[in-house]
Short mmCIF file of C-alpha atoms in Angstrom, two decimals:
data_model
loop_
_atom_site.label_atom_id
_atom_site.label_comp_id
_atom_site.label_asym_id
_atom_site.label_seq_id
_atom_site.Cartn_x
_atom_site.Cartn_y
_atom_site.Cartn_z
CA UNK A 1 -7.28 -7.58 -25.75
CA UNK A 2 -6.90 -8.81 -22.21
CA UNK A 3 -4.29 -11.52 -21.53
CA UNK A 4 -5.89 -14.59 -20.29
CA UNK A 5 -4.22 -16.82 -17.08
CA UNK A 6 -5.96 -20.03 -16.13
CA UNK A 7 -5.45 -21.27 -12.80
CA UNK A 8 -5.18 -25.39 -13.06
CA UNK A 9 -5.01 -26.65 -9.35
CA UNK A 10 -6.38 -29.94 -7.15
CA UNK A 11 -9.23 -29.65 -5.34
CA UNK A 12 -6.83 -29.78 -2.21
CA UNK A 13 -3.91 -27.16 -3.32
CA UNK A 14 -6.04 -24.48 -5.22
CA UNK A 15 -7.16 -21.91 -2.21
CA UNK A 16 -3.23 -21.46 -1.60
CA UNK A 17 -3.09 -19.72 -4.65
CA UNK A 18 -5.41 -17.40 -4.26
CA UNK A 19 -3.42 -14.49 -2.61
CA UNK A 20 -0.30 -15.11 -5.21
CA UNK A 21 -2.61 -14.97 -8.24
CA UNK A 22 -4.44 -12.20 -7.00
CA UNK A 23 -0.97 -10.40 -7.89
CA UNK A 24 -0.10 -12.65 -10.07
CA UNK A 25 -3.23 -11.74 -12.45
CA UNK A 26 -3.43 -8.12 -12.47
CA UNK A 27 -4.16 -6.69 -15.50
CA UNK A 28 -5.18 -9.79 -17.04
CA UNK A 29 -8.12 -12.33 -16.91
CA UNK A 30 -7.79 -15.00 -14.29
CA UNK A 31 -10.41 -17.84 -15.18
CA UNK A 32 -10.19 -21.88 -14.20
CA UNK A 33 -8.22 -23.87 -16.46
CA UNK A 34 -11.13 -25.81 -16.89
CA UNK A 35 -13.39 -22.56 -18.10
CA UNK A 36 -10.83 -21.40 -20.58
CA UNK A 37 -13.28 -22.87 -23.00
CA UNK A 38 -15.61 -19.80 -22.40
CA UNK A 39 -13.10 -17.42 -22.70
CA UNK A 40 -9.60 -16.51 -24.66
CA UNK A 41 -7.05 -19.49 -24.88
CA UNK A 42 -5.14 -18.39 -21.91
CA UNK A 43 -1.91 -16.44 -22.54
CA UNK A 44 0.01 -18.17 -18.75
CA UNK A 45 -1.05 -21.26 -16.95
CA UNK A 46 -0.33 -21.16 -13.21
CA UNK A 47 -0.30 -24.94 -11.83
CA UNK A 48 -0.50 -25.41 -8.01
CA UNK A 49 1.06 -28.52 -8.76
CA UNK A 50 3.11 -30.99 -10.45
CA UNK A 51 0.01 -33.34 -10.94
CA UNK A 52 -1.80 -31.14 -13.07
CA UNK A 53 0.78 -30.43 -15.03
CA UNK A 54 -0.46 -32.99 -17.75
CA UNK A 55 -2.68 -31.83 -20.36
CA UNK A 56 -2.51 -28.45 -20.20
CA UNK A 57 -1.93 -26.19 -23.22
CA UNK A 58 1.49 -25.18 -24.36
CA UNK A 59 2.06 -21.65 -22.92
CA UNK A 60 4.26 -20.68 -20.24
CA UNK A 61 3.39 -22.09 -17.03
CA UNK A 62 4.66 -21.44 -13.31
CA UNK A 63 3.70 -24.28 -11.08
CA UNK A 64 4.15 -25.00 -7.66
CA UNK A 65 6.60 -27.58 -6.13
CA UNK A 66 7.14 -28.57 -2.75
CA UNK A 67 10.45 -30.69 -2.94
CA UNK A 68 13.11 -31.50 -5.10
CA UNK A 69 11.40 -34.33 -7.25
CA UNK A 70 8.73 -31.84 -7.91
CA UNK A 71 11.22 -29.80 -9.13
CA UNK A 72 12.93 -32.13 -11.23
CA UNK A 73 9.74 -33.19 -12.68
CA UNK A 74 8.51 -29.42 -13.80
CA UNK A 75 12.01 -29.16 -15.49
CA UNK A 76 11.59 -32.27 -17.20
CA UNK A 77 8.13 -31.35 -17.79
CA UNK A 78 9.62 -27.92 -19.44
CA UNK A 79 7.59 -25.49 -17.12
CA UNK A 80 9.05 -21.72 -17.00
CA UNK A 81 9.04 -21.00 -13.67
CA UNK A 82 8.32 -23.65 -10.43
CA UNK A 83 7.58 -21.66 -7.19
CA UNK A 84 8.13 -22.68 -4.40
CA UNK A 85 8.00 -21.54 -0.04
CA UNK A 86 10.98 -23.55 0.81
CA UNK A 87 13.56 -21.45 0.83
CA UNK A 88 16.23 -24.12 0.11
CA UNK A 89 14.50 -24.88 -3.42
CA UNK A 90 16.23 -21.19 -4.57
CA UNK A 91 19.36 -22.73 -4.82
CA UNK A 92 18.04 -25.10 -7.17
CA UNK A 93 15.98 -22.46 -9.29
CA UNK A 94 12.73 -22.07 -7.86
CA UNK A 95 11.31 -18.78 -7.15
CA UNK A 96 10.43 -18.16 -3.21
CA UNK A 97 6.75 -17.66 -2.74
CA UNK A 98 6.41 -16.88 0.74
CA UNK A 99 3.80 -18.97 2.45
CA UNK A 100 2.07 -16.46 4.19
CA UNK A 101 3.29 -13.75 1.87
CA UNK A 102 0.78 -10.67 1.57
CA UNK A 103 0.42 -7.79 -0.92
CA UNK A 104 2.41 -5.16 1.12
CA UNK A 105 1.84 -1.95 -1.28
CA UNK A 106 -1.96 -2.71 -0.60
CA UNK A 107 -1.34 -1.48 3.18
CA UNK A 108 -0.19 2.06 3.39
CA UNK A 109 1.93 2.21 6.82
CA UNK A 110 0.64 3.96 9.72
CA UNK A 111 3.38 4.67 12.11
CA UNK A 112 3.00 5.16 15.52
CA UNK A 113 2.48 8.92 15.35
CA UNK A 114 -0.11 8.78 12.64
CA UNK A 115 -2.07 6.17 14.55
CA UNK A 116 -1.80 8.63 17.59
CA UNK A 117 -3.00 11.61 15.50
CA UNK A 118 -5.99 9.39 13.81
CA UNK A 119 -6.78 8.22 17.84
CA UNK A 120 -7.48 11.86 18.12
CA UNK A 121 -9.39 12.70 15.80
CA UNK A 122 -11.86 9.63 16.17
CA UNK A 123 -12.05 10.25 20.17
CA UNK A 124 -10.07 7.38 20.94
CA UNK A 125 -8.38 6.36 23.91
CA UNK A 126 -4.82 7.99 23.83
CA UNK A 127 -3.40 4.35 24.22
CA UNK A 128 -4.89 1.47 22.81
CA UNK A 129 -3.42 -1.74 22.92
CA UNK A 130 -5.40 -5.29 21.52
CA UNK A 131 -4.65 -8.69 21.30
CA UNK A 132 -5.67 -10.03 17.81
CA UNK A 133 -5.10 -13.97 17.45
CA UNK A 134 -8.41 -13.66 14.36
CA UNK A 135 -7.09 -15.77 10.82
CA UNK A 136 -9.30 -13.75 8.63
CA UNK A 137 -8.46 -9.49 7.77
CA UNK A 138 -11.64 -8.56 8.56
CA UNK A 139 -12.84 -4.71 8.38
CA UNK A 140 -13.07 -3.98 12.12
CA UNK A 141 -9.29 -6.43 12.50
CA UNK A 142 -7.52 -4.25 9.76
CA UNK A 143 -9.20 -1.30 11.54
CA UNK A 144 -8.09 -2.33 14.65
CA UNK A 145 -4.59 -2.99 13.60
CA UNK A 146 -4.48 -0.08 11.96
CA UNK A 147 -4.92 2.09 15.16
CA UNK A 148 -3.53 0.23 17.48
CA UNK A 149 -0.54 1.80 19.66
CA UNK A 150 0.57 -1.71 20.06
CA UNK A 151 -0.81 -5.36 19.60
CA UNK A 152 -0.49 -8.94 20.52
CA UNK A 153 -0.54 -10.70 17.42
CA UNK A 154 -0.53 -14.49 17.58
CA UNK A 155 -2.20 -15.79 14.25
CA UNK A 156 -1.57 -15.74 10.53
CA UNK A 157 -2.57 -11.46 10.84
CA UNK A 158 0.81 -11.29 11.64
CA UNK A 159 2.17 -10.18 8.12
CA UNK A 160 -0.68 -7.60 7.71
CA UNK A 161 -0.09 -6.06 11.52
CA UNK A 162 3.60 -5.73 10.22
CA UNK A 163 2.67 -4.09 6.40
CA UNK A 164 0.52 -2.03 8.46
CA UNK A 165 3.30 -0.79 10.94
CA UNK A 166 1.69 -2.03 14.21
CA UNK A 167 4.23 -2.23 17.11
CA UNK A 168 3.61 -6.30 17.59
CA UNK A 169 4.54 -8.15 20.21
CA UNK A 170 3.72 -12.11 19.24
CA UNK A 171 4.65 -15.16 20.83
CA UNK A 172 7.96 -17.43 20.30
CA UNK A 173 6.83 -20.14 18.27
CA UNK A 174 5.47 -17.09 15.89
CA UNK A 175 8.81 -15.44 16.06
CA UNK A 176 10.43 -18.52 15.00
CA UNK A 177 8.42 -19.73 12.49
CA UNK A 178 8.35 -16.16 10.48
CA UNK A 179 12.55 -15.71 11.36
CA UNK A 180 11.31 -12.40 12.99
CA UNK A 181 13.89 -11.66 15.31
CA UNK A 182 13.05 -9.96 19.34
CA UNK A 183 13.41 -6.45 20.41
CA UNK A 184 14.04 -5.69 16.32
CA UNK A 185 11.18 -6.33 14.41
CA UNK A 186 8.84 -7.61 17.41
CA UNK A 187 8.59 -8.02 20.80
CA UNK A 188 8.93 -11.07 21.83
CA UNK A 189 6.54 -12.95 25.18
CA UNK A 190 5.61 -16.41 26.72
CA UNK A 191 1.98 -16.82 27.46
CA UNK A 192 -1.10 -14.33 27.32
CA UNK A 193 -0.25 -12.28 30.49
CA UNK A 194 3.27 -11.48 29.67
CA UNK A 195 2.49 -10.20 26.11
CA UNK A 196 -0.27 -8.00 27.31
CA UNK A 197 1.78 -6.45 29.45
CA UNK A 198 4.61 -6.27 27.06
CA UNK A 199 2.32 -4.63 24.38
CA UNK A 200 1.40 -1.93 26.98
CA UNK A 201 4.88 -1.38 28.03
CA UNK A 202 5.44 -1.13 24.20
CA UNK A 203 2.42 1.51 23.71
CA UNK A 204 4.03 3.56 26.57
CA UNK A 205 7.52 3.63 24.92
CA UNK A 206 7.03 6.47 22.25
CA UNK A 207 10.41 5.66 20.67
CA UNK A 208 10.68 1.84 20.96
CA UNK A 209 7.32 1.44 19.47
CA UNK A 210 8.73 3.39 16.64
CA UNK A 211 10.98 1.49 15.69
CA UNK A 212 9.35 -1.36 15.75
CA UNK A 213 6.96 -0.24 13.89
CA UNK A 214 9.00 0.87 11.03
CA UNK A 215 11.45 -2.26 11.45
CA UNK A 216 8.63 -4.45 11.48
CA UNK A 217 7.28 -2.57 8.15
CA UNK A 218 10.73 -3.09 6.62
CA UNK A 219 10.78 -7.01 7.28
CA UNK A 220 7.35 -7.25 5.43
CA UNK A 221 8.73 -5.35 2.63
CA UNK A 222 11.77 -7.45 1.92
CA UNK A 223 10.29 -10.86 3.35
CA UNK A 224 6.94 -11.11 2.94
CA UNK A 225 5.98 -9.18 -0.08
CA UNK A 226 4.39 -10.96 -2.78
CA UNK A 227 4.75 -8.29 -5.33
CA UNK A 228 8.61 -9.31 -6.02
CA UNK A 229 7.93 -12.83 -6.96
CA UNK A 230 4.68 -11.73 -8.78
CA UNK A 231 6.96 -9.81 -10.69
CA UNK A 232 9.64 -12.11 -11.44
CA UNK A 233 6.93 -14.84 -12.08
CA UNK A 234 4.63 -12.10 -14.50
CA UNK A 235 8.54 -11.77 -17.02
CA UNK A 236 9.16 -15.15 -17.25
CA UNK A 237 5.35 -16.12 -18.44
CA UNK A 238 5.71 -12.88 -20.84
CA UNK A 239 2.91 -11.43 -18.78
CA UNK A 240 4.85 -8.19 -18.53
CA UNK A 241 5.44 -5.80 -15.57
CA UNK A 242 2.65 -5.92 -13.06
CA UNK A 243 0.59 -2.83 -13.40
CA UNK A 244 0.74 0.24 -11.16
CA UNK A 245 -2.05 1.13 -8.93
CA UNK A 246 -1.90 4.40 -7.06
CA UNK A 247 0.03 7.14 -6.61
CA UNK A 248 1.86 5.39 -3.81
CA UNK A 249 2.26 2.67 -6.07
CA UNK A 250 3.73 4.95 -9.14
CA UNK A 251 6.42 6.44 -6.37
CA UNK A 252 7.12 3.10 -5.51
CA UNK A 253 7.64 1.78 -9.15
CA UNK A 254 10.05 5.04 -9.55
CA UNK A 255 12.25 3.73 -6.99
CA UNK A 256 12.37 0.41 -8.19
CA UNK A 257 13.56 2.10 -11.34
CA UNK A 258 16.37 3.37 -9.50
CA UNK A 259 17.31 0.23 -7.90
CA UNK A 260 16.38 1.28 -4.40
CA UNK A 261 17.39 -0.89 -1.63
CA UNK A 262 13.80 -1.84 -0.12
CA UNK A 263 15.52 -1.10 3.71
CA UNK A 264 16.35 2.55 2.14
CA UNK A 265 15.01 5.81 4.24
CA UNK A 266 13.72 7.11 1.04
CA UNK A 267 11.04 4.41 0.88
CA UNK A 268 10.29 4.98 4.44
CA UNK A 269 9.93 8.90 3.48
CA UNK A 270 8.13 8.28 0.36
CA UNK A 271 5.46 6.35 2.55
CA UNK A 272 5.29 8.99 4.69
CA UNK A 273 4.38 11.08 1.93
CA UNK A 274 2.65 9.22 0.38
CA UNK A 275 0.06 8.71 3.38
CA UNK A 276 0.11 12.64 4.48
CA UNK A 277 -0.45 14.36 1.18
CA UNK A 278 -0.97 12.27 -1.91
CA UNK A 279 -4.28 10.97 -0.07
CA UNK A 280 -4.99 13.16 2.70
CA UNK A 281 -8.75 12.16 3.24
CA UNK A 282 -8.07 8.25 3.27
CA UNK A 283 -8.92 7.17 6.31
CA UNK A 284 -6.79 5.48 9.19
CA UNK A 285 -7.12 2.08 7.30
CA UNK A 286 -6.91 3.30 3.65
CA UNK A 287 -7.32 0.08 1.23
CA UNK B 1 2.77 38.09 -8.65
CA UNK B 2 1.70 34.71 -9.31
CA UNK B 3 4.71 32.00 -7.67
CA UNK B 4 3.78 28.46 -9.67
CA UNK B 5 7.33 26.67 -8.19
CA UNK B 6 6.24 24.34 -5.78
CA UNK B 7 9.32 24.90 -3.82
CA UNK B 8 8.10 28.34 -3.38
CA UNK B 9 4.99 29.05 -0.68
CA UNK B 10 3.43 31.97 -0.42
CA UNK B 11 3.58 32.33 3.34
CA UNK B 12 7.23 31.78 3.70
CA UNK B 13 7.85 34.43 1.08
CA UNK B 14 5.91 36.66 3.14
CA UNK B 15 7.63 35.85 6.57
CA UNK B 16 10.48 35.92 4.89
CA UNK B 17 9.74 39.26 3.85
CA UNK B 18 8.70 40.26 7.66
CA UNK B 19 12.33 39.00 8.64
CA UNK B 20 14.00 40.85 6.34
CA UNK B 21 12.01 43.88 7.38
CA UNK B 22 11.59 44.67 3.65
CA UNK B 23 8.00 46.34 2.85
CA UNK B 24 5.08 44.13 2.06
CA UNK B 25 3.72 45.11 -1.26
CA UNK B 26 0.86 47.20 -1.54
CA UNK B 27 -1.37 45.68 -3.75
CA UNK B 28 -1.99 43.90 -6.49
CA UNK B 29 -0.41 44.79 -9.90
CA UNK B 30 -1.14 48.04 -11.41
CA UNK B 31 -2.80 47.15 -13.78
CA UNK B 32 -5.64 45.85 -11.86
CA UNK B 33 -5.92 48.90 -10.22
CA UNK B 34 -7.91 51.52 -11.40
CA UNK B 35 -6.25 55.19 -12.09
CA UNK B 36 -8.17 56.83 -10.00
CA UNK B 37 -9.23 60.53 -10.71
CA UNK B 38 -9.08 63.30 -8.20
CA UNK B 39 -12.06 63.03 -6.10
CA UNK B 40 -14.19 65.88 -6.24
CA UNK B 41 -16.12 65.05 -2.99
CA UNK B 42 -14.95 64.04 0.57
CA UNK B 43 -17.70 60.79 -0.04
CA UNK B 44 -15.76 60.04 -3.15
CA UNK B 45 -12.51 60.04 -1.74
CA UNK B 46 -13.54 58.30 1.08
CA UNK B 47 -14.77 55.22 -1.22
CA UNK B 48 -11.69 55.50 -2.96
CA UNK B 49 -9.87 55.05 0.13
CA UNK B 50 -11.80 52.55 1.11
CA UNK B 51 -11.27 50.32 -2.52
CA UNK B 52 -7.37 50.97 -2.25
CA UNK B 53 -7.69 49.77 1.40
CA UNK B 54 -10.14 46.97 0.28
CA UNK B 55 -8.30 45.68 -2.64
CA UNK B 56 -5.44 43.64 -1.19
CA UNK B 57 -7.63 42.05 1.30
CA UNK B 58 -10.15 40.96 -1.71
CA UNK B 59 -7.36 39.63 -3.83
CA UNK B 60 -5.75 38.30 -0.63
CA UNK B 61 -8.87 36.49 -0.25
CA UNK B 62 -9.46 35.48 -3.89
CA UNK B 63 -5.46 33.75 -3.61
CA UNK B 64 -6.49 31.38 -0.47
CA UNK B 65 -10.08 30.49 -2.10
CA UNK B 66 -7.84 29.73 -5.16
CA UNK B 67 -5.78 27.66 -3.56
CA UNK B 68 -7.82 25.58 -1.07
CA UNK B 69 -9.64 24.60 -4.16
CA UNK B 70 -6.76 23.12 -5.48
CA UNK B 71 -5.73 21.24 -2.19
CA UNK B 72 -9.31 20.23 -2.35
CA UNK B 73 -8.89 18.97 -6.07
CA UNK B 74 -5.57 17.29 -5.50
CA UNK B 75 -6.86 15.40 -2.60
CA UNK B 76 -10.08 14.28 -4.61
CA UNK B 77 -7.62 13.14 -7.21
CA UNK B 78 -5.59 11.17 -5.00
CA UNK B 79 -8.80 9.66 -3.17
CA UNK B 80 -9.57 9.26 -6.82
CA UNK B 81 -6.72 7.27 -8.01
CA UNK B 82 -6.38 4.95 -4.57
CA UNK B 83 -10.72 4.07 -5.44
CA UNK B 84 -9.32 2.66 -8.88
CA UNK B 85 -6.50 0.91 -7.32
CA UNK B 86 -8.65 -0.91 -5.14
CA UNK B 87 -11.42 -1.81 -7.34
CA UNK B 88 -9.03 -3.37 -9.79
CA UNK B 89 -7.25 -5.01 -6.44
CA UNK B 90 -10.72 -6.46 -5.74
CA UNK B 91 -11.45 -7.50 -9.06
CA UNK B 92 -8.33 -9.55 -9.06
CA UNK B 93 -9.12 -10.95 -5.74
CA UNK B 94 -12.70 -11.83 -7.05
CA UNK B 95 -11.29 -13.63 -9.98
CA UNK B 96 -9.06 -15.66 -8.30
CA UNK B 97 -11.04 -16.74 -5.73
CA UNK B 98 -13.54 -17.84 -8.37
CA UNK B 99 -11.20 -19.68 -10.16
CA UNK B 100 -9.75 -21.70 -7.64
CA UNK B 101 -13.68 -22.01 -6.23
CA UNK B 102 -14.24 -23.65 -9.94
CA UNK B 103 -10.82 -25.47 -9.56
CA UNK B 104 -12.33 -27.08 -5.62
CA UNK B 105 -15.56 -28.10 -6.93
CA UNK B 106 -14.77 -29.35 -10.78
CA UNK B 107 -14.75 -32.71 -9.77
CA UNK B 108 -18.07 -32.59 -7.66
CA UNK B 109 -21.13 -34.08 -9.73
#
């Protein structure tokens, strides 16, 4: 039988945890807390917040806190686990949920010379460099990411351009705001004019747009992955391990076995691989 | 010879072989081959000659059918596997957005 997990959120707080349960839930059914009635008694409850903490059933809950009082109040409240984006919380026990976290694994990487190769072979121009400020992953964005010798990315696409490998070049605020550093992970320009022609000096640098690209994938990996607290989050509710999608994914799940640093060039290789032969007719956005 | 390690390709066994300047082999094994009797005609022996020379290039052929087929069948596989990753992705997504959707409008009359 399936494991249930009810969501129990405000009106207000319950789209933001959409993407994390989306993770979160794998493998299991993810219903309202207020529909549990029609299905299972739920197995997990994930609370978006402290205030909704009240009534609900006694099974392991994660809920969400934004300060310390919220976190003092889920421990006095006896949740499992209290999540949290503020990195400072840690200290105190929370697990970080990273605001604009994505699921990385979802988004094969493309690097540069696989986007070149795909540009080919769909008669596209030899460089092609976009500016993508859009706040939903829509097909045509992801596509566009996805084959993109460089971009400007300004809005919250930014953690799917890096999953994806794009050589970005975003703005400063952006920069700051995601602790993405310039010249390593992204390039780095004030106002519209300078980062278009930043990105096109980027798409005409074979071997700095490289780098980027995979630097930019690694910083996803270890910052903006979802998967790790989905994980930690998934033991401590006795949801168990999340489920493996994918050969990618099973090659992935082997090196977590082996306690493989997520910066290591194996991964890098393994996604490689992974993307050339274990699914050699995907396409250049393969999701 | 049939070579089943996948650290072993059949190619670079063969230009290995050129390298080394060691002979390629003839044909396939003898067994496959049939014993064939003296010819009594010059027609017969010329379609004898003709299946010794044919041979090799037949199971030559036979070999690379063989084994596109099974890049072709690993590929659909892997297509195979990513198509169920996804849908149970999606299904995932679906349910959550539906239960925070429930979650948004439980109040509303």
């Amino acid at each position: 039988m399936t494991a249930v997990l009810a969501l129990a959120a405000t009106p207000t707080t319950a789209r933001r945890a959409v993407p994390f349960l989306s993770l979160l839930g794998r493998g299991t059914d993810v219903v309202s807390w207020h529909r549990t009635a029609e299905a299972e008694p739920p197995a997990a409850v994930l609370a978006t917040s402290t205030t909704v903490l009240h009534g609900l059933p006694e099974v392991p809950t994660a809920v969400w806190v934004d300060d310390l009082t919220g976190l003092r109040r889920a421990a006095a409240d006896g949740v499992e686990v209290a999540l949290s984006s503020r990195e400072d919380l840690v200290d105190h026990g929370a697990v970080l949920v990273p605001g604009s976290g994505i699921d990385v694994a979802r988004w094969p990487v493309l690097p540069p010379v696989a986007r070149a190769e795909q540009r080919r072979a769909l008669d596209l121009p030899e460089q092609f460099v976009v500016a993508v400020d859009h706040r939903e992953p829509t097909d045509d964005i992801v596509t566009i990411l996805a084959l993109a010798s460089a971009a400007v990315v300004t809005g919250p696409l930014l953690p799917l351009a890096l999953a994806l490998g794009t050589p970005v070049v975003t703005g400063p605020d952006t920069a700051r705001r995601f602790g993405l550093q310039a010249g390593v992970e992204v390039e780095v320009a004030s106002g519209a004019a300078a980062a278009d022609e930043a990105a096109r000096s980027l798409a005409a640098w074979d071997l700095g747009a490289a780098a980027l690209s995979r630097r930019g994938r690694r910083f996803a990996e270890a910052h903006l992955d979802l998967a790790h607290p989905a994980a930690a989050v998934r033991h401590r509710l006795g949801l168990g391990a999340l489920p493996v999608l994918g050969p990618e994914g099973r090659l992935a799940a082997r090196l977590d076995e082996l306690a493989t640093p997520a910066d290591a060039r194996i991964r890098a290789r393994a996604d490689e691989a992974a993307l050339r032969f274990l699914a050699p007719h995907q396409g250049a956005v393969s999701r | 010879m049939t070579l089943t390690h996948p650290a072993i390709d059949a190619d670079a066994v063969a230009r290995l072989r050129r390298h080394l300047g060691r002979p390629e082999p003839v044909g396939p094994p003898s067994a496959l081959v049939p014993i064939a009797t003296p010819p009594a005609t010059l027609g017969d022996r010329a379609r004898a000659l003709a299946g010794r020379v044919a041979a090799p290039l037949v199971e030559r052929a036979r070999q690379e059918l063989a084994r596109a087929a099974e890049h072709e069948q690993a590929a659909l596989h892997a297509e195979l596997h990513a198509l169920r990753a996804e849908l149970d992705r999606t299904r995932t997504t679906h349910a959550a957005e539906l239960a925070a959707l429930h979650e948004q409008l439980r109040d509303r009359p």
